[in-house]
Short mmCIF file of N, CA, C and O in Angstrom, two decimals:
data_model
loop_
_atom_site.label_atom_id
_atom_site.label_comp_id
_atom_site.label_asym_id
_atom_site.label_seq_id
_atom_site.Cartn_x
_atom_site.Cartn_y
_atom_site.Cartn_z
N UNK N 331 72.04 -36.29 -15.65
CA UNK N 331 70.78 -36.97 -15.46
C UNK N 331 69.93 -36.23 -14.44
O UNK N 331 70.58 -35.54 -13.65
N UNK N 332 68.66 -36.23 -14.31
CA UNK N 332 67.59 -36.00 -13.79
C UNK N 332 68.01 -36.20 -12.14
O UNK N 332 67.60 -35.40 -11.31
N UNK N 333 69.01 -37.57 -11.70
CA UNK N 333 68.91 -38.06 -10.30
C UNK N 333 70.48 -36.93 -9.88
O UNK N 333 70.51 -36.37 -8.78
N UNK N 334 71.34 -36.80 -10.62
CA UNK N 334 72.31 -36.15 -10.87
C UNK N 334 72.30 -34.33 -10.61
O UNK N 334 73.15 -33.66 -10.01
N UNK N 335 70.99 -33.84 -11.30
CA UNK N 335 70.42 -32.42 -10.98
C UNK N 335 69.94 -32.44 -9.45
O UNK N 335 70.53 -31.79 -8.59
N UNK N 336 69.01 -33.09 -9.24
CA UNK N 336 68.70 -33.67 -8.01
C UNK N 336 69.69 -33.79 -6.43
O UNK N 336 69.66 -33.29 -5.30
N UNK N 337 70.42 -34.63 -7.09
CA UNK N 337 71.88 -34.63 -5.89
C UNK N 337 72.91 -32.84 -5.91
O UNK N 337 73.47 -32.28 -4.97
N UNK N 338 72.82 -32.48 -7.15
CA UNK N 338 73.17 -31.26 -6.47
C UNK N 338 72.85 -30.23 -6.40
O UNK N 338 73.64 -29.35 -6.05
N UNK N 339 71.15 -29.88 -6.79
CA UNK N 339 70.25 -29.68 -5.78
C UNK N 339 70.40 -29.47 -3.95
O UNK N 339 70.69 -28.69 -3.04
N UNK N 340 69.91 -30.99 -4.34
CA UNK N 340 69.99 -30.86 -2.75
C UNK N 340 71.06 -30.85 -1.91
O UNK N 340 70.88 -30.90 -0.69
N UNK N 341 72.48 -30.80 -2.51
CA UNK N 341 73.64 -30.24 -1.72
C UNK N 341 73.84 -28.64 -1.50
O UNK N 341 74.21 -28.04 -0.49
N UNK N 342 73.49 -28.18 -2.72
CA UNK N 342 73.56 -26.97 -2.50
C UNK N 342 72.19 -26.16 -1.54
O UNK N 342 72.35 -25.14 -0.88
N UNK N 343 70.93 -26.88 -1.67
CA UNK N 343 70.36 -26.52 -0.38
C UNK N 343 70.91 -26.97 1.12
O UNK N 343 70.82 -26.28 2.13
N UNK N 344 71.35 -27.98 1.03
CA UNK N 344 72.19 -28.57 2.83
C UNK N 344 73.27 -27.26 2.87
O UNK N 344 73.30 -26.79 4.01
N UNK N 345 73.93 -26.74 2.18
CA UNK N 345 74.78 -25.85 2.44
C UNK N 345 74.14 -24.24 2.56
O UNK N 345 74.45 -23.51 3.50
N UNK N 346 73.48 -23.94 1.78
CA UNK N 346 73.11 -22.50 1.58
C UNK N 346 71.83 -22.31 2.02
O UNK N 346 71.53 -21.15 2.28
N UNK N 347 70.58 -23.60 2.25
CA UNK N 347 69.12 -23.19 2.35
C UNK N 347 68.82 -23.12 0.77
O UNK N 347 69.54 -23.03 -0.22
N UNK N 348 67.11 -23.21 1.06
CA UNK N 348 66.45 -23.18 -0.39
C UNK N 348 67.42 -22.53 -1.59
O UNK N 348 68.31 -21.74 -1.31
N UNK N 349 67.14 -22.96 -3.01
CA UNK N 349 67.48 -22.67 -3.71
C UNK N 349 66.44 -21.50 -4.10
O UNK N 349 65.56 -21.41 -3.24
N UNK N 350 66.26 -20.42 -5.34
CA UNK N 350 65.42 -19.68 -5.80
C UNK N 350 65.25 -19.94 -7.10
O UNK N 350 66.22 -19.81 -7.85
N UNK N 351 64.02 -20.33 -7.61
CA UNK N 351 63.72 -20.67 -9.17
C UNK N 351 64.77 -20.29 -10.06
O UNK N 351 64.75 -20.94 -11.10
N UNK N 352 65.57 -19.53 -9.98
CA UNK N 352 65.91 -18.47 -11.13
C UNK N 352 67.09 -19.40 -11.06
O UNK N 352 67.59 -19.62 -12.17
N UNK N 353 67.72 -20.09 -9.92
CA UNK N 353 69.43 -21.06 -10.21
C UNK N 353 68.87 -22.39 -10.46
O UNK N 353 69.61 -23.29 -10.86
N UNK N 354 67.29 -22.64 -10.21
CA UNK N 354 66.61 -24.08 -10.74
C UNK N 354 67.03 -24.11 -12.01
O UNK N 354 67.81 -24.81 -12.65
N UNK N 355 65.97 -22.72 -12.37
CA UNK N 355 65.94 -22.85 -14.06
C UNK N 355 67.22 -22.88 -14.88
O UNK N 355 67.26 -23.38 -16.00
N UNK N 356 68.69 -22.11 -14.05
CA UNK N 356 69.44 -22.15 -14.69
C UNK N 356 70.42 -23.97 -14.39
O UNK N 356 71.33 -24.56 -14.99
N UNK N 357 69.95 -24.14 -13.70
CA UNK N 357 70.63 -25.60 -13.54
C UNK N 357 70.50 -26.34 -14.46
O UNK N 357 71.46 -27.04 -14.78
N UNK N 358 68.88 -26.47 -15.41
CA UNK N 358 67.93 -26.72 -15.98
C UNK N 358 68.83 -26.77 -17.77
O UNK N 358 69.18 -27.63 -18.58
N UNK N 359 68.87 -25.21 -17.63
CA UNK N 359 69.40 -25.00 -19.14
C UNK N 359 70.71 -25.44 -19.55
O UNK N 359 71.11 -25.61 -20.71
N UNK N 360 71.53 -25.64 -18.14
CA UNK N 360 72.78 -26.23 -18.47
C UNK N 360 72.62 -27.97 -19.01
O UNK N 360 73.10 -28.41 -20.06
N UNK N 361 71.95 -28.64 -18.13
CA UNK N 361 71.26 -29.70 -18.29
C UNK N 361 70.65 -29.79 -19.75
O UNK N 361 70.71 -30.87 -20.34
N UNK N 362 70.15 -28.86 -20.26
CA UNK N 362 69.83 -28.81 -21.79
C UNK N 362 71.05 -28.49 -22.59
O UNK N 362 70.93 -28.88 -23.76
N UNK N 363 71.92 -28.05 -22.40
CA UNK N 363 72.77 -28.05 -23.46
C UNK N 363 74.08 -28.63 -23.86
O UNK N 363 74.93 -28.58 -24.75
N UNK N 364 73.65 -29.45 -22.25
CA UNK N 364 74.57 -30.97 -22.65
C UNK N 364 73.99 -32.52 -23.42
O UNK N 364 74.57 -33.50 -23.88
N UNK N 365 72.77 -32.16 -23.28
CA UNK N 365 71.94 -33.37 -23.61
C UNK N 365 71.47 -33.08 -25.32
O UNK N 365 71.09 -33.91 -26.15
N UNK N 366 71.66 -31.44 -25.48
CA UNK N 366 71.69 -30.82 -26.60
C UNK N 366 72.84 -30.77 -27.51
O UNK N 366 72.57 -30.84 -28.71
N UNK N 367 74.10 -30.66 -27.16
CA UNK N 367 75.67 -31.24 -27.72
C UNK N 367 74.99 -32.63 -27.93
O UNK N 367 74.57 -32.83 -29.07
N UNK N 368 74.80 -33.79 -26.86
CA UNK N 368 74.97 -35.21 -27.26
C UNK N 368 73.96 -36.05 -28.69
O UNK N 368 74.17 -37.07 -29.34
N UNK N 369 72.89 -35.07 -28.74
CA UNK N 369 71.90 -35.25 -30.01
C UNK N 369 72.41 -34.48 -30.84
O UNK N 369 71.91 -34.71 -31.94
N UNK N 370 73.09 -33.75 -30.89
CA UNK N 370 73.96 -32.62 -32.46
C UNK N 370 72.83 -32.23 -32.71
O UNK N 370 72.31 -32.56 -33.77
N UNK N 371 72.07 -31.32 -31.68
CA UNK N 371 71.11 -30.14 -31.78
C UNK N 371 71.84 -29.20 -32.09
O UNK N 371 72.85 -28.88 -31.46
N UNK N 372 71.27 -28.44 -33.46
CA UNK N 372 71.89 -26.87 -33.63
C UNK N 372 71.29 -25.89 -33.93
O UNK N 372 71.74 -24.78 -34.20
N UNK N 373 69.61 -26.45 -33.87
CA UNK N 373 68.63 -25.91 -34.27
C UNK N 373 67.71 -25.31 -33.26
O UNK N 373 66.56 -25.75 -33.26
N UNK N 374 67.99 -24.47 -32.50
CA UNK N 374 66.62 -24.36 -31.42
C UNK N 374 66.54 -22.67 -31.55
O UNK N 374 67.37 -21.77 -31.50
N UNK N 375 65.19 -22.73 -31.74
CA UNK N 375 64.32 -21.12 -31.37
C UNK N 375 63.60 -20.67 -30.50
O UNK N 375 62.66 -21.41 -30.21
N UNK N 376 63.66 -19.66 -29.91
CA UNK N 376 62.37 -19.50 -29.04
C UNK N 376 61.80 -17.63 -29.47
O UNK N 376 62.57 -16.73 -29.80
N UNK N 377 60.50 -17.52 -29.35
CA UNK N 377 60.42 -16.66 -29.30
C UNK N 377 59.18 -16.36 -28.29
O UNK N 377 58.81 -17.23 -27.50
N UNK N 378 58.53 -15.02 -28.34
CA UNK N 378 57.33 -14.84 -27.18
C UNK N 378 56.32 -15.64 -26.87
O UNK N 378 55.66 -15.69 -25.83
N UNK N 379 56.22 -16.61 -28.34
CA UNK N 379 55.20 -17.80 -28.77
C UNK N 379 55.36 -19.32 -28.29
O UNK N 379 54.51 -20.02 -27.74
N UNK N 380 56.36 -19.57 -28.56
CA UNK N 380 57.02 -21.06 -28.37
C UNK N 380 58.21 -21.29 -28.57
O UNK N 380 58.93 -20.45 -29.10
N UNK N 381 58.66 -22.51 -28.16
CA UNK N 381 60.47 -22.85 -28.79
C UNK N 381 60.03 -24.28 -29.18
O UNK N 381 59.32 -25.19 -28.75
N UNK N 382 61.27 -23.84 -30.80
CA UNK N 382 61.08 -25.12 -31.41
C UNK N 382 62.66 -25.65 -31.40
O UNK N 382 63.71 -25.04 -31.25
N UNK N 383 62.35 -27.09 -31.64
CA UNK N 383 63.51 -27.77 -31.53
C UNK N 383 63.64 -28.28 -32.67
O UNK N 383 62.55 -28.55 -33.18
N UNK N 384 64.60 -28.55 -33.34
CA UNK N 384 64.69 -29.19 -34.59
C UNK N 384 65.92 -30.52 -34.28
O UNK N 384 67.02 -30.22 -33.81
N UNK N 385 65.54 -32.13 -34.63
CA UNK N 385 66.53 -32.97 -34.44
C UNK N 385 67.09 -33.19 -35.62
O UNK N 385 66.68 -32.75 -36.69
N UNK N 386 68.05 -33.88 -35.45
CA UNK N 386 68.91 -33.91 -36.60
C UNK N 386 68.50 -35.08 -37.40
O UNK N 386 67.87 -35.98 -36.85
N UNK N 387 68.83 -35.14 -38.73
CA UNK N 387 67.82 -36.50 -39.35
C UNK N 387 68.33 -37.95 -38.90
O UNK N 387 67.71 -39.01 -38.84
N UNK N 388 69.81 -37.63 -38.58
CA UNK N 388 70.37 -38.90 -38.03
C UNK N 388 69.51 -39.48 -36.66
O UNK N 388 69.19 -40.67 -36.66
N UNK N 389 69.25 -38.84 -35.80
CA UNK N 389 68.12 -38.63 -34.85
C UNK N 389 67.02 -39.08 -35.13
O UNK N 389 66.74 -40.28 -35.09
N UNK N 390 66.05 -37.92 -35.55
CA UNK N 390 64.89 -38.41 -36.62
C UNK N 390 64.57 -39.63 -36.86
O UNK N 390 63.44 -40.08 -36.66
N UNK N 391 65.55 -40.31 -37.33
CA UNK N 391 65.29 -41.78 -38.18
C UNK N 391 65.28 -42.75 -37.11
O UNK N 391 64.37 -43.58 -37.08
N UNK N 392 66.11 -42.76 -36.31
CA UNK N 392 65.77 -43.54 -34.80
C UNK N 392 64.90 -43.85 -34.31
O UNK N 392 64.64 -44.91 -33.75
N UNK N 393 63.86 -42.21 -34.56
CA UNK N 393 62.31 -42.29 -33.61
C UNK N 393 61.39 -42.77 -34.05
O UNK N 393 61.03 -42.56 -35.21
N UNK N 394 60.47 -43.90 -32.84
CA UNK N 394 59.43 -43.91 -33.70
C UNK N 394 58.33 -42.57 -33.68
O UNK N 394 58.11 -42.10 -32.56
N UNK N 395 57.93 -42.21 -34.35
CA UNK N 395 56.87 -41.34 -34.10
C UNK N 395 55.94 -41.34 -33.30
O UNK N 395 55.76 -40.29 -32.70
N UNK N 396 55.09 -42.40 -33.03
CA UNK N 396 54.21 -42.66 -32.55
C UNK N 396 53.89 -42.68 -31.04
O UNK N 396 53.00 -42.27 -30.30
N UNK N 397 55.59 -43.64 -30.92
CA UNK N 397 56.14 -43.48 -29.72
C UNK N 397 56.10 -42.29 -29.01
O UNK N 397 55.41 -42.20 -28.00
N UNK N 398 56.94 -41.14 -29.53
CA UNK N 398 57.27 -40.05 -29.52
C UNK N 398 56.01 -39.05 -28.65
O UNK N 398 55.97 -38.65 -27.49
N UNK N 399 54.88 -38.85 -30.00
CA UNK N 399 54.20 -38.06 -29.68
C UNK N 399 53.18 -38.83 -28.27
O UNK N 399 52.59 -38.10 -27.47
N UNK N 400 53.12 -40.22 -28.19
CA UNK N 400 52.69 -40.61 -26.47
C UNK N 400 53.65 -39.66 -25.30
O UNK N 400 53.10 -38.83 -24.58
N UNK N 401 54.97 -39.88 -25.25
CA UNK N 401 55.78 -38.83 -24.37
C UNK N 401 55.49 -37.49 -24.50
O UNK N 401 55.57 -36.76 -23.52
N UNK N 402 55.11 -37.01 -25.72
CA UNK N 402 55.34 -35.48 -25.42
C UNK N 402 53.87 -35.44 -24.82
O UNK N 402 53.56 -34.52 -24.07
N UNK N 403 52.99 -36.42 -25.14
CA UNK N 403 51.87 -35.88 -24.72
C UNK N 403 51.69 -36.00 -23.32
O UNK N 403 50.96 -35.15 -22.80
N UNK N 404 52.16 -36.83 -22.62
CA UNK N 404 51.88 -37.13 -21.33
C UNK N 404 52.94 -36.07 -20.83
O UNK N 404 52.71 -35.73 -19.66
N UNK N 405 53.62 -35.68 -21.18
CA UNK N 405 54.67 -34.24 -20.51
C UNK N 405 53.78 -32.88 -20.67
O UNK N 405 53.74 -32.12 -19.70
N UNK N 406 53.26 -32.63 -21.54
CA UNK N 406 52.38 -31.71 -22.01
C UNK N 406 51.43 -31.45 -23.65
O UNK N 406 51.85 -31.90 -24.71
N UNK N 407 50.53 -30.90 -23.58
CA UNK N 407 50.09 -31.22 -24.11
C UNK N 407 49.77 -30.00 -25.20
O UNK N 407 48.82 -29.93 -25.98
N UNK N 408 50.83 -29.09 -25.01
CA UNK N 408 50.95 -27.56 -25.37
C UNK N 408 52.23 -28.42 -26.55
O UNK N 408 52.73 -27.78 -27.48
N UNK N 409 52.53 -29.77 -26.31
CA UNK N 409 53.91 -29.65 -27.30
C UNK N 409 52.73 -29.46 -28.87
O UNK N 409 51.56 -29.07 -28.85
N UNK N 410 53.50 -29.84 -29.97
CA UNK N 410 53.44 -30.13 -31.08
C UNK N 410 55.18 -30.70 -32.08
O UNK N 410 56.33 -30.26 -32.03
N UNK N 411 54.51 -31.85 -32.90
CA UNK N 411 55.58 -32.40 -33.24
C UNK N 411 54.88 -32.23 -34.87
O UNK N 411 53.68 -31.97 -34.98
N UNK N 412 55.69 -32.39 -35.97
CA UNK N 412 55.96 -32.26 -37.36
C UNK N 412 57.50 -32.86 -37.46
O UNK N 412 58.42 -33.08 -36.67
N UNK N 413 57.17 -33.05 -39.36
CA UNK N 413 58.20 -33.53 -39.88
C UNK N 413 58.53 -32.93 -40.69
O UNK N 413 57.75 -32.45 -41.51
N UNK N 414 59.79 -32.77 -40.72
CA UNK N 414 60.23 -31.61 -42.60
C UNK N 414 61.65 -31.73 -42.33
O UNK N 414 62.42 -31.67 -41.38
N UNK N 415 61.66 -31.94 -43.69
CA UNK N 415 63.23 -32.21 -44.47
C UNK N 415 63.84 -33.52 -43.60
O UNK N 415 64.88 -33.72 -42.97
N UNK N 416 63.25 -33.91 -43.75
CA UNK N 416 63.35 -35.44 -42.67
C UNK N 416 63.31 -35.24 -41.27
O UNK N 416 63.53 -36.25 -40.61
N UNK N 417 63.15 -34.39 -40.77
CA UNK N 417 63.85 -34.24 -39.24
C UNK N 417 62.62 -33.94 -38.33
O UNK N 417 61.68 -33.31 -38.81
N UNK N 418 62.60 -34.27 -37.32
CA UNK N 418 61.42 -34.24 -36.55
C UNK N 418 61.26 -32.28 -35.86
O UNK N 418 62.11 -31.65 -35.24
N UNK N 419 60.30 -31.97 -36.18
CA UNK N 419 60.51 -30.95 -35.16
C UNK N 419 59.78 -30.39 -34.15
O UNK N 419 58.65 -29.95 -34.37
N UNK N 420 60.35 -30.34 -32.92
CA UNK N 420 59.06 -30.24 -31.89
C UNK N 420 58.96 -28.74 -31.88
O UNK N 420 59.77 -27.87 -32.20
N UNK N 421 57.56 -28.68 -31.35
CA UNK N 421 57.65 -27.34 -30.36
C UNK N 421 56.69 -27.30 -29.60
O UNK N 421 55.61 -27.87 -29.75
N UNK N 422 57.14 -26.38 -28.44
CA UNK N 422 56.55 -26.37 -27.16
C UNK N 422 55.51 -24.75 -27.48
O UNK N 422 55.92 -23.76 -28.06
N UNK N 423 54.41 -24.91 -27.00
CA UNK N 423 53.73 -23.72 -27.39
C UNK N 423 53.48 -23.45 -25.53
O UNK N 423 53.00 -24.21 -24.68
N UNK N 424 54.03 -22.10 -25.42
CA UNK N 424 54.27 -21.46 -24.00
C UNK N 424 53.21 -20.59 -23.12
O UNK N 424 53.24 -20.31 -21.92
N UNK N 425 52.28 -20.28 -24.10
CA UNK N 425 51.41 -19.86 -23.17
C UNK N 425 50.44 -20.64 -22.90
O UNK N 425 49.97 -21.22 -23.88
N UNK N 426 49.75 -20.95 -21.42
CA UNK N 426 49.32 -21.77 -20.75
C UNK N 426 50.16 -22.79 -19.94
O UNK N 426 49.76 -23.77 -19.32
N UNK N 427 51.71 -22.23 -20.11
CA UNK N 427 52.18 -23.47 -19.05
C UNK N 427 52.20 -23.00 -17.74
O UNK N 427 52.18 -21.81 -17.45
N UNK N 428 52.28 -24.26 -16.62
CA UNK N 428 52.56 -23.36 -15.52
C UNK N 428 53.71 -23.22 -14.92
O UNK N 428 53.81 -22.66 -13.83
N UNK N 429 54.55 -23.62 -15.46
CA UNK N 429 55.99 -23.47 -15.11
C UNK N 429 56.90 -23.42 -16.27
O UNK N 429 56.70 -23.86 -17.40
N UNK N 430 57.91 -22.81 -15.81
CA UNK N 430 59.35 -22.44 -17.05
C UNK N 430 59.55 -23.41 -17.96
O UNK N 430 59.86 -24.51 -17.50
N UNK N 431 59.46 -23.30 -19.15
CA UNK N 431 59.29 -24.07 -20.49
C UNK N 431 60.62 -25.27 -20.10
O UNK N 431 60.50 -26.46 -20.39
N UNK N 432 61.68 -24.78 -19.50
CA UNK N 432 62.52 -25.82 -19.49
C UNK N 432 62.31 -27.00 -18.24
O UNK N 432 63.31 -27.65 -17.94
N UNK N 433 61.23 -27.24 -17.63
CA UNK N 433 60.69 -27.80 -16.79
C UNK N 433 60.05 -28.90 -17.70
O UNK N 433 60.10 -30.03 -17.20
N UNK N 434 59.41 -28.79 -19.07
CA UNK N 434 59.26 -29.77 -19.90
C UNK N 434 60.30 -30.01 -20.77
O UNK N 434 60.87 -31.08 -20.93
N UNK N 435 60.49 -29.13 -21.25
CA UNK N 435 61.49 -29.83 -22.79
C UNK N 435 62.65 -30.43 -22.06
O UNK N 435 63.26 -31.10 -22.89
N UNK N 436 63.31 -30.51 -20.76
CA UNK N 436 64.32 -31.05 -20.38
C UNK N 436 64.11 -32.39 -20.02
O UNK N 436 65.03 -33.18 -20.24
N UNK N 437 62.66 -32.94 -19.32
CA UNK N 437 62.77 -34.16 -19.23
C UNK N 437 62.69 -34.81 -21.00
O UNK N 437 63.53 -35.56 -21.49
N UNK N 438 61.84 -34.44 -21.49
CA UNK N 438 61.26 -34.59 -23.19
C UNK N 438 62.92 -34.71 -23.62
O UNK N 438 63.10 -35.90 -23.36
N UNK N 439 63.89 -34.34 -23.98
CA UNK N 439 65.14 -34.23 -24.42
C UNK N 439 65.85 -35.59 -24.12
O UNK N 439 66.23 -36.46 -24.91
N UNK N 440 65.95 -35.49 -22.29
CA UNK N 440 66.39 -37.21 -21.49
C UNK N 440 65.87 -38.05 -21.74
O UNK N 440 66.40 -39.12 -21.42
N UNK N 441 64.38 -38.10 -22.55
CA UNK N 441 63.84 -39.27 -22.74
C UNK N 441 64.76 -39.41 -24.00
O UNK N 441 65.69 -40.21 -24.10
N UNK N 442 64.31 -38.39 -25.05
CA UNK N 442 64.79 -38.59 -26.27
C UNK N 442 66.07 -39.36 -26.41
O UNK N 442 66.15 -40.17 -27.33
N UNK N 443 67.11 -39.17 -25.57
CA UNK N 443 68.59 -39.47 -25.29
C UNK N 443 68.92 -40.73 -24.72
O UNK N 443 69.82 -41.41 -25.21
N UNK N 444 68.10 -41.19 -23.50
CA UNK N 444 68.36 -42.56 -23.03
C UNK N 444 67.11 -43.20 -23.50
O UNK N 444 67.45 -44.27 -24.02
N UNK N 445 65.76 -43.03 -23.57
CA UNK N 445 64.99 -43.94 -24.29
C UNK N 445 64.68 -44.66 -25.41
O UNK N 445 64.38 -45.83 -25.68
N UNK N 446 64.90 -43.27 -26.20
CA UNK N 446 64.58 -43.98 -27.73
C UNK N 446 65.78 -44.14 -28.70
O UNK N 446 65.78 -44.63 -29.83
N UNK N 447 66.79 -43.64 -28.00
CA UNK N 447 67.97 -43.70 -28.91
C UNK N 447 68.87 -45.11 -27.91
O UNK N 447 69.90 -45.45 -28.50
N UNK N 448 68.70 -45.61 -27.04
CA UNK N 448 69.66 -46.56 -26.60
C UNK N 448 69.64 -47.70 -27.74
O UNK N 448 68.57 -48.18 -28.10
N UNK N 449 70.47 -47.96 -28.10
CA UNK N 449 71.13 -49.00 -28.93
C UNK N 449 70.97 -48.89 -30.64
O UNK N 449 70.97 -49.70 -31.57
N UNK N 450 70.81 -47.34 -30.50
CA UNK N 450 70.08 -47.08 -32.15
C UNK N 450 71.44 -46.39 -32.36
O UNK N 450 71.77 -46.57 -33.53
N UNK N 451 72.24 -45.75 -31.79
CA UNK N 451 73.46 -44.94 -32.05
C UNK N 451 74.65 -45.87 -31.94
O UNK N 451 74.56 -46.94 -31.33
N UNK N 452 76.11 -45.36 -32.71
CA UNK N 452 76.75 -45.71 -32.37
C UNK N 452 78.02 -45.04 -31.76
O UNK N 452 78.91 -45.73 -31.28
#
């Protein structure tokens, strides 16, 4: 969780001093690819342009859409969401952000995981 990155964060600054972006970001991606196992993400791209995410339709069908694209929008507004072959697929379009792409898609993911899916999974 978000409060979880946070707590050891800030242990590892009480011990060592500031952290440097580069063990943020990687704190970040680990954080994505556990929250990425728990949605049975197997689909993600990135290239110089953007990274797209593809959910799984079991996923998919959970969301409301509407819902959806309010969060991504208030996270950023560089996302874009579509639908194909049932499955939702986002993507984050990267130039113009001002910080490391996983600075959005990681909260966007936690929502996905405890918000819109609580009591829709089993």
């Amino acid at each position: 969780s978000y409060d979880h990155l946070l707590k050891v964060k800030h242990e590892l600054e009480d011990r060592f001093g500031k952290i440097n972006e580069s063990l943020e970001v990687y704190m970040y991606e680990e954080w994505f690819e556990k929250i990425a196992k728990k949605l049975e993400i197997r689909n993600v791209r990135q290239n110089e342009r953007e990274v797209v995410i593809e959910l799984p339709e079991k996923i998919s069908n959970c969301i409301k859409g509407d819902k959806l694209f309010l969060e991504v929008y208030n996270i950023s507004q560089n996302f874009r969401l579509r639908y194909e072959n049932k499955k939702i697929v986002i993507s984050l379009v990267l130039k113009g952000l001002e910080d490391h792409f996983v600075y959005y898609i990681v909260p966007l993911m936690d929502k996905i995981l405890h918000e819109f899916l609580i009591n829709h999974t089993d």
